[in-house]
Amino acid sequence: MTGSFRARYQQALRIVSGRRRSIGVWLLALGMTACTAFPAVDLAPPYQPAEFVVPASWHGASPFVEANPSDGELRADWWTLFSDPVLNRLEEQAMAENPDLQAAAERFVQARDVMMQVRSQYIPHIGLGFEASNNRESANHLFRPPNIPLQGTTVTPGGLASWEPDFWSALRNATRVETYRAEQRAADYGLARLSLQAEIASNYFTLRAYDAQVAIYAQTIDYYTTSLEIVQAQFVGKIASALDVARAESLLFSTETKKAQIEGQRQVTEQAIAVLLNRAPGSFSIAPVNEFRVAKFAVPQTLPSTLLERRPDIAAMERQMAQANRAIGIARAAFYPNVSFRAGGGFEDAGFNLIKLATSFWSYGSTVSLPLFQGGYRRAQLQQSWSAYRETEDRYRSTVLNAFREVENNLSLTNRLTVASNRQDAAVGATQKTQNLSMELYTGGLISSLDLIYAQLNTLTARIDSVQIKAELLRSSVGLIRALGGGWNRSQLPTDDQIQPFGTFQYTNLDKPPPAGGIDVNAGNNRMHNDLTRRPAP
């Protein structure tokens, strides 16, 4: 590129750049006004979420649920009902660092951006172009006309604008589909968060049940060791037989085996919790405890009719139904003419006199298209969209039925397991009394070693069963809270206006959209949790 050509090239760029911003913004603003004011017909059928006739009250009952219906709602930090500081800390860490939950938040962000992409289709598109060249012909060119310069420069700045007025709201309905899909992703995030919270709590109670069982086995092993010493002493005194010694040894060794199995299961559960907390299992541990207790609390009872507003999975399914409704409008629009406008123009000159009217060129026009015969393609597409909508209605009803089933199941389970836990505690007391009396009778030579072992086994089984029933009761209470929505409410979903991730004329601060529906992402430092060996806060 020669010096003179470079200077003229830069001069042309300044001319184009100076006019590009004012002309482009003016045309886009004019087009935006036309988009909002242009008449359009919405061909989507009127949408009304399905309404169900539901029972006035729950069939089951639970000791964890208040007796009378209450306007109170579960808190978002529902796990604090169990009054366990370790569980509280685990839940907080999982909410902050769990990678699957963060991925669900990113899917919501992506859905918002997809909506913006679709929305851009019914806004005028404006583009600018610039072409410049410096050419030289050969002096020996065959049939070259005389007095024609060998070298010439051409500069062609121009632009192009296009717009589809969307008479039949096909593009608007496509935008609404993506808006509803983004709201569905927000509900999916709520479901993922609730599922994570429930999984943490269930695994934690399972871990504490293993702690209690390990403690019981350790106490029982000490008792069986003492019992074996008594039997061996009687064997030395020729009061007991070698069979009695073998029975006592078998009981001791089998109990040690079960203790080792439970310890292995505890480690597996602890490692599962570590992964949920974004920790490598090898660098994570939870200190064991010997006591296993069932917290006493009350869950605000919700009416069956309000369950539809308190479950994120129901809200997500309803948003799918709204999407299918708008898809019908898109399919209907295919039967009507499609209209689009275009305009283009610019300047072309060999001497850089771009401001002269004589150097300008322009074109404008419109396109109207209407397929007349496509072999049933559009009719099949419309019929399919109606069928897809009815399918979402069926799936929505199935989701609602499953929600009611989960609530009723956990109401029944927590009720009956509470009764079972109380009766099992009484059974433990009876078996321990039987074990103590049997040891006294065996020491006095009044019963056989088989009777003693039978009493000891019954005591161990009763104690282990008591722990397992309490663990199942706590897991069922977690399931009940999860089935009731876990403090989630449909009002937490972002509104249609909040879905748009950035303004039409915004070109800064685009690293991430502002939070919506309480969902935010770590755009500034997404690797802040990559240290998988970091110790949890005390």
XYZ file of C-alpha atoms in Angstrom:
538
model
C 0.000 0.000 0.000
C 1.564 3.327 -1.114
C 1.767 6.346 1.198
C -0.737 8.395 -0.799
C -3.200 5.535 -0.950
C -2.842 4.913 2.808
C -3.614 8.562 3.551
C -6.671 8.538 1.305
C -7.772 5.210 2.822
C -7.590 6.598 6.362
C -9.462 9.744 5.240
C -12.278 7.578 3.885
C -12.419 5.581 7.121
C -12.828 8.773 9.121
C -15.664 9.875 6.870
C -17.444 6.538 7.237
C -16.827 6.286 11.000
C -18.078 9.793 11.597
C -21.370 9.069 9.914
C -21.731 5.441 10.937
C -22.643 6.004 14.568
C -25.234 8.736 14.014
C -26.849 7.074 10.993
C -26.773 3.578 12.533
C -28.257 4.632 15.863
C -30.903 6.737 14.118
C -31.969 3.895 11.854
C -31.994 1.367 14.687
C -34.008 3.649 16.961
C -36.475 4.256 14.132
C -36.726 0.522 13.533
C -37.262 -0.215 17.237
C -40.114 2.290 17.299
C -41.616 0.646 14.232
C -41.328 -2.793 15.860
C -43.213 -1.813 18.968
C -45.854 0.235 17.153
C -46.343 -2.048 14.160
C -49.674 -3.919 14.244
C -49.398 -7.671 14.656
C -51.808 -10.561 15.107
C -51.034 -13.148 17.796
C -52.114 -16.535 16.447
C -51.309 -18.475 19.633
C -54.441 -19.738 21.399
C -55.323 -18.095 24.740
C -53.220 -19.739 27.444
C -54.618 -20.755 30.785
C -52.713 -23.164 33.077
C -54.578 -26.348 33.835
C -56.738 -26.211 36.954
C -57.211 -29.332 39.064
C -59.760 -30.350 41.610
C -57.673 -31.463 44.588
C -58.573 -32.734 48.078
C -59.288 -30.163 50.756
C -56.851 -31.798 53.182
C -54.144 -34.417 53.291
C -55.064 -38.031 53.917
C -51.948 -38.754 55.949
C -50.702 -37.093 59.111
C -47.256 -36.526 60.571
C -45.936 -35.630 64.022
C -43.658 -33.108 62.296
C -46.602 -31.187 60.805
C -48.768 -28.747 62.728
C -52.238 -30.092 63.427
C -54.115 -27.156 61.924
C -53.504 -25.541 58.550
C -51.311 -22.485 58.889
C -50.371 -19.562 56.722
C -46.756 -20.040 57.758
C -44.282 -21.279 55.199
C -41.138 -23.312 55.375
C -38.024 -21.190 55.518
C -35.450 -21.399 52.752
C -32.930 -22.699 55.327
C -35.289 -25.460 56.444
C -32.444 -27.714 57.591
C -31.976 -25.486 60.643
C -35.124 -27.139 62.028
C -32.910 -30.085 62.991
C -30.735 -27.873 65.245
C -27.471 -29.451 64.108
C -24.593 -26.971 63.575
C -22.575 -29.474 61.533
C -25.484 -30.003 59.127
C -25.943 -26.228 58.872
C -22.319 -25.779 57.862
C -22.460 -28.578 55.297
C -25.581 -27.116 53.670
C -24.046 -23.649 53.433
C -20.862 -24.982 51.847
C -22.821 -27.051 49.335
C -24.947 -24.068 48.280
C -21.810 -21.991 47.703
C -19.555 -24.503 45.971
C -21.436 -27.461 44.499
C -20.420 -27.637 40.800
C -23.673 -29.187 39.590
C -25.663 -26.362 41.176
C -23.378 -23.773 39.589
C -23.804 -25.516 36.231
C -27.596 -25.256 36.632
C -27.190 -21.506 37.193
C -25.123 -21.242 34.005
C -27.850 -23.044 32.052
C -30.254 -20.354 33.208
C -27.841 -17.664 31.981
C -27.522 -19.416 28.611
C -31.309 -19.612 28.266
C -31.533 -15.851 28.855
C -28.987 -15.237 26.093
C -30.812 -17.564 23.697
C -33.942 -15.493 24.295
C -31.969 -12.374 23.346
C -30.760 -14.039 20.145
C -34.306 -14.923 19.096
C -35.611 -11.494 20.101
C -33.057 -9.838 17.819
C -34.738 -11.356 14.760
C -37.691 -8.957 14.807
C -35.491 -5.908 15.398
C -34.052 -4.200 12.273
C -30.572 -5.408 11.318
C -28.107 -2.783 10.116
C -24.672 -3.423 8.666
C -21.866 -1.318 7.240
C -19.262 -2.271 4.689
C -16.170 -0.697 3.231
C -14.138 -1.704 0.203
C -11.003 -0.011 -1.139
C -8.580 -1.097 -3.825
C -5.569 0.213 -5.758
C -5.171 -1.413 -9.182
C -2.658 -1.199 -11.992
C -3.062 -2.641 -15.475
C -0.351 -3.865 -17.740
C 0.828 -1.388 -20.370
C 0.887 -4.244 -22.882
C -2.734 -5.228 -22.248
C -4.287 -6.455 -25.498
C -6.989 -4.122 -26.935
C -6.338 -1.600 -24.186
C -8.158 1.708 -24.984
C -5.870 4.732 -25.392
C -5.585 7.507 -22.805
C -6.695 5.235 -19.944
C -4.599 5.509 -16.752
C -2.613 2.428 -15.892
C -3.295 2.857 -12.152
C -6.542 3.656 -10.336
C -8.030 3.710 -6.857
C -11.595 2.773 -5.933
C -13.335 3.315 -2.582
C -16.822 1.936 -1.850
C -18.352 2.492 1.600
C -21.911 1.253 2.007
C -24.524 -0.188 4.280
C -27.421 -2.577 4.383
C -30.567 -2.661 6.521
C -33.260 -5.355 6.723
C -36.386 -5.839 8.773
C -39.200 -8.376 9.014
C -42.328 -6.696 10.422
C -43.631 -9.953 11.956
C -47.294 -9.407 11.080
C -48.332 -12.768 12.514
C -46.202 -12.676 15.708
C -44.130 -15.704 14.724
C -40.935 -14.034 15.931
C -42.628 -12.583 18.994
C -43.969 -15.989 19.955
C -40.543 -17.534 19.380
C -39.170 -14.936 21.799
C -41.858 -15.771 24.334
C -41.023 -19.462 23.984
C -37.410 -18.755 24.903
C -38.503 -16.446 27.732
C -40.625 -19.221 29.205
C -37.777 -21.678 28.666
C -35.478 -19.402 30.668
C -38.069 -19.311 33.448
C -38.204 -23.101 33.270
C -34.417 -23.171 33.722
C -34.843 -20.956 36.778
C -37.341 -23.472 38.195
C -34.927 -26.293 37.312
C -32.273 -24.448 39.296
C -34.658 -24.262 42.254
C -35.292 -27.994 41.955
C -31.556 -28.735 41.723
C -30.882 -26.635 44.822
C -33.696 -28.291 46.784
C -32.544 -31.762 45.697
C -28.977 -30.962 46.740
C -30.116 -29.702 50.138
C -32.219 -32.818 50.689
C -29.419 -35.139 49.561
C -26.954 -33.492 51.927
C -29.374 -33.840 54.851
C -30.293 -37.451 54.029
C -26.668 -38.482 53.638
C -25.767 -36.695 56.848
C -28.421 -38.539 58.843
C -27.312 -41.810 57.262
C -23.751 -40.996 58.342
C -24.860 -40.276 61.901
C -26.788 -43.536 61.949
C -23.599 -45.360 60.984
C -21.788 -43.516 63.795
C -24.383 -44.754 66.264
C -24.186 -48.295 64.931
C -20.386 -48.295 65.139
C -20.663 -47.107 68.754
C -23.202 -49.840 69.528
C -21.010 -52.509 67.954
C -17.983 -51.216 69.870
C -19.901 -51.380 73.169
C -21.236 -54.813 72.284
C -17.767 -56.090 71.385
C -16.501 -54.988 74.795
C -19.435 -56.752 76.416
C -18.902 -59.922 74.352
C -15.206 -59.891 75.218
C -16.067 -59.837 78.911
C -18.664 -62.546 78.321
C -16.066 -64.701 76.555
C -13.679 -64.292 79.474
C -16.411 -65.502 81.829
C -17.135 -68.532 79.638
C -13.422 -69.347 79.365
C -13.052 -69.125 83.133
C -15.939 -71.527 83.554
C -14.387 -73.799 80.962
C -11.150 -73.841 82.926
C -13.178 -74.674 86.031
C -14.886 -77.455 84.076
C -18.237 -75.729 84.508
C -18.659 -74.800 80.829
C -17.911 -76.924 77.780
C -15.724 -76.221 74.766
C -18.967 -75.727 72.805
C -19.838 -72.784 75.052
C -16.436 -71.228 74.354
C -16.834 -71.712 70.583
C -20.276 -70.113 70.654
C -19.002 -67.089 72.554
C -16.032 -66.719 70.210
C -18.272 -66.985 67.119
C -20.560 -64.280 68.480
C -17.630 -61.961 69.192
C -15.939 -62.463 65.824
C -19.160 -62.032 63.787
C -19.914 -58.804 65.655
C -16.434 -57.474 64.844
C -17.107 -58.334 61.199
C -20.346 -56.336 61.175
C -18.610 -53.384 62.815
C -15.995 -53.337 60.042
C -18.751 -53.453 57.387
C -20.566 -50.506 58.947
C -17.310 -48.535 59.146
C -16.804 -49.122 55.424
C -20.323 -47.936 54.640
C -19.742 -44.836 56.756
C -16.630 -43.964 54.767
C -18.541 -44.323 51.492
C -21.301 -42.020 52.767
C -18.738 -39.486 53.997
C -17.086 -39.498 50.583
C -20.451 -38.909 48.907
C -20.970 -35.836 51.095
C -17.449 -34.626 50.219
C -18.216 -34.642 46.499
C -21.456 -32.723 47.068
C -19.388 -30.100 48.891
C -16.830 -29.798 46.054
C -14.179 -31.608 48.098
C -11.885 -34.455 47.136
C -12.860 -37.382 49.416
C -9.294 -37.925 50.577
C -9.111 -34.437 52.115
C -12.505 -34.408 53.799
C -13.794 -35.899 57.024
C -16.624 -35.472 59.501
C -15.856 -36.243 63.124
C -17.960 -39.163 64.406
C -20.394 -38.867 67.302
C -21.844 -41.551 69.542
C -25.263 -40.041 70.153
C -28.057 -40.261 67.615
C -31.129 -38.195 68.303
C -34.316 -37.201 66.515
C -35.046 -33.488 66.568
C -38.469 -32.278 67.632
C -39.882 -29.606 65.338
C -43.043 -28.535 63.536
C -43.430 -28.009 59.793
C -46.126 -25.500 58.756
C -48.880 -27.517 57.141
C -49.781 -26.454 53.629
C -53.132 -26.957 51.992
C -53.139 -29.298 48.981
C -54.258 -26.449 46.736
C -51.115 -24.423 47.548
C -48.740 -27.261 46.686
C -48.860 -26.254 43.004
C -47.207 -22.938 43.916
C -44.523 -24.415 46.171
C -42.883 -27.069 44.042
C -40.209 -26.040 41.503
C -40.770 -29.156 39.395
C -44.454 -28.250 38.977
C -43.517 -24.690 38.018
C -40.978 -25.978 35.470
C -43.564 -28.277 33.903
C -46.096 -25.447 33.709
C -43.544 -23.284 31.884
C -43.077 -26.111 29.387
C -46.824 -26.072 28.773
C -46.679 -22.302 28.151
C -43.884 -22.863 25.613
C -45.948 -25.471 23.771
C -48.869 -23.030 23.649
C -46.749 -20.379 21.916
C -45.401 -22.973 19.475
C -48.943 -23.369 18.143
C -48.945 -19.687 17.226
C -45.651 -20.117 15.372
C -47.049 -23.063 13.418
C -50.187 -21.104 12.524
C -48.141 -18.155 11.243
C -46.656 -20.381 8.533
C -50.036 -20.277 6.713
C -49.847 -16.508 6.196
C -47.675 -14.335 3.945
C -44.202 -13.494 5.145
C -43.040 -9.928 4.498
C -39.537 -8.458 4.793
C -37.978 -5.136 3.854
C -34.427 -4.336 2.843
C -32.480 -1.208 1.957
C -28.897 -0.688 0.924
C -26.670 2.030 -0.391
C -23.371 3.853 -0.223
C -20.812 5.814 -2.185
C -18.417 4.740 -4.895
C -15.687 6.960 -6.326
C -12.244 6.653 -7.767
C -11.028 9.951 -6.386
C -12.292 9.910 -2.794
C -14.957 12.564 -3.451
C -17.390 10.611 -1.295
C -19.545 13.535 -0.239
C -20.827 14.224 -3.728
C -24.333 13.023 -4.559
C -23.082 11.814 -7.917
C -21.003 9.132 -6.207
C -23.926 7.647 -4.286
C -25.847 4.476 -5.026
C -28.843 2.930 -3.270
C -31.500 0.263 -3.504
C -34.547 -0.726 -1.515
C -37.300 -3.263 -1.815
C -39.499 -5.806 -0.110
C -40.198 -9.509 -0.352
C -43.548 -11.207 0.122
C -43.686 -14.976 0.163
C -46.541 -17.419 0.683
C -46.059 -21.144 0.092
C -49.109 -22.465 -1.739
C -48.507 -26.191 -1.657
C -45.954 -28.117 0.416
C -47.499 -31.560 0.479
C -49.029 -31.173 3.938
C -45.870 -29.934 5.658
C -47.467 -26.936 7.395
C -50.589 -28.857 8.359
C -48.478 -31.634 9.865
C -46.430 -29.049 11.741
C -49.566 -27.449 13.185
C -51.077 -30.791 14.136
C -47.816 -31.797 15.779
C -47.736 -28.562 17.809
C -51.252 -29.217 19.131
C -50.284 -32.768 20.058
C -47.120 -31.520 21.783
C -49.222 -29.081 23.810
C -51.607 -31.831 24.914
C -48.605 -33.960 25.842
C -47.315 -31.227 28.151
C -50.758 -31.021 29.740
C -50.618 -34.768 30.433
C -47.089 -34.515 31.815
C -48.101 -31.547 33.954
C -50.951 -33.561 35.455
C -48.564 -36.471 36.047
C -46.100 -34.152 37.810
C -48.873 -32.853 40.062
C -50.024 -36.375 40.896
C -46.465 -37.414 41.738
C -46.110 -34.381 44.022
C -49.239 -35.380 45.943
C -47.989 -38.951 46.181
C -44.657 -37.824 47.644
C -46.329 -35.664 50.270
C -48.771 -38.385 51.298
C -46.030 -41.037 51.363
C -43.807 -39.021 53.658
C -46.715 -37.988 55.874
C -47.550 -41.653 56.358
C -43.934 -42.701 56.806
C -43.053 -40.079 59.393
C -46.248 -40.878 61.289
C -45.784 -44.623 61.463
C -42.012 -44.474 61.895
C -42.460 -42.247 64.927
C -44.691 -44.901 66.476
C -42.215 -47.621 65.466
C -39.300 -45.680 66.968
C -41.061 -45.284 70.316
C -42.017 -48.961 70.463
C -38.540 -50.044 69.432
C -37.003 -48.006 72.251
C -39.245 -49.951 74.613
C -38.095 -53.201 72.987
C -34.459 -52.203 73.503
C -35.085 -51.708 77.200
C -36.756 -55.113 77.459
C -33.989 -56.959 75.591
C -31.255 -55.313 77.679
C -33.029 -56.390 80.821
C -33.320 -59.926 79.411
C -29.599 -59.922 78.531
C -28.554 -58.882 82.030
C -30.774 -61.487 83.672
C -29.544 -64.181 81.288
C -25.912 -63.419 82.166
C -26.713 -63.763 85.876
C -28.530 -67.060 85.279
C -25.732 -68.386 83.069
C -23.108 -67.447 85.647
C -25.138 -69.326 88.230
C -25.363 -72.343 85.939
C -29.131 -72.129 85.567
C -29.275 -71.708 81.760
C -27.154 -72.815 78.816
C -24.793 -70.672 76.754
C -27.264 -70.913 73.885
C -29.882 -69.065 75.934
C -27.332 -66.409 76.800
C -26.258 -65.930 73.183
C -29.861 -65.716 72.073
C -30.505 -62.919 74.597
C -27.334 -61.094 73.559
C -28.197 -61.289 69.858
C -31.699 -59.999 70.500
C -30.292 -57.028 72.391
C -27.823 -56.131 69.632
C -30.474 -56.504 66.917
C -32.962 -54.364 68.849
C -30.424 -51.572 69.357
C -29.355 -51.578 65.688
C -32.994 -51.643 64.555
C -33.729 -48.675 66.792
C -30.976 -46.628 65.145
C -32.045 -47.641 61.646
C -35.688 -46.717 62.341
C -34.637 -43.303 63.674
C -32.451 -42.726 60.595
C -35.314 -43.662 58.292
C -37.593 -41.352 60.265
C -35.201 -38.429 59.793
C -34.778 -39.177 56.098
C -38.560 -39.320 55.736
C -38.852 -35.953 57.456
C -36.363 -34.563 54.941
C -38.429 -36.142 52.176
C -41.568 -34.530 53.588
C -39.974 -31.083 53.619
C -38.682 -31.619 50.079
C -42.132 -32.802 48.926
C -43.660 -29.623 50.381
C -41.253 -27.501 48.353
C -38.593 -26.847 50.975
C -39.413 -23.153 51.342
C -39.510 -22.524 47.582
C -42.346 -20.459 46.148
C -43.357 -19.666 42.605
C -42.915 -15.968 43.355
C -39.152 -16.643 43.326
C -39.248 -17.195 39.563
C -37.987 -14.245 37.510
C -40.626 -12.294 35.610
C -40.694 -11.971 31.822
C -39.111 -8.512 32.044
C -36.239 -9.789 34.189
C -35.190 -12.449 31.696
C -33.563 -9.994 29.261
C -29.846 -10.197 30.124
C -28.767 -6.788 28.810
C -30.155 -3.704 27.095
C -30.532 -3.441 23.334
C -27.929 -0.656 23.161
C -25.693 -1.983 25.975
C -22.114 -2.763 24.960
C -20.359 -2.746 28.350
C -20.446 -4.988 31.424
C -21.321 -8.036 29.346
C -19.325 -10.592 31.341
C -22.573 -11.795 32.912
C -26.194 -10.666 33.206
C -27.541 -9.156 36.429
C -28.980 -11.754 38.834
C -32.603 -12.707 38.274
C -34.761 -14.869 40.480
C -31.935 -14.913 43.034
C -29.681 -16.816 40.600
C -26.145 -15.532 40.099
C -22.930 -16.977 38.648
C -19.199 -16.595 39.300
C -18.215 -14.872 36.079
C -15.299 -12.930 37.544
C -13.499 -15.956 38.980
C -15.140 -19.214 38.069
C -12.041 -21.115 39.253
C -12.243 -19.863 42.812
C -13.368 -23.311 44.000
C -10.784 -25.348 42.100
C -8.828 -26.201 45.257
C -10.500 -29.526 46.026
C -8.377 -30.114 49.127
C -9.316 -26.926 50.969
C -10.403 -27.601 54.501
C -13.915 -26.513 55.418
C -14.373 -23.542 57.679
C -14.675 -24.477 61.369
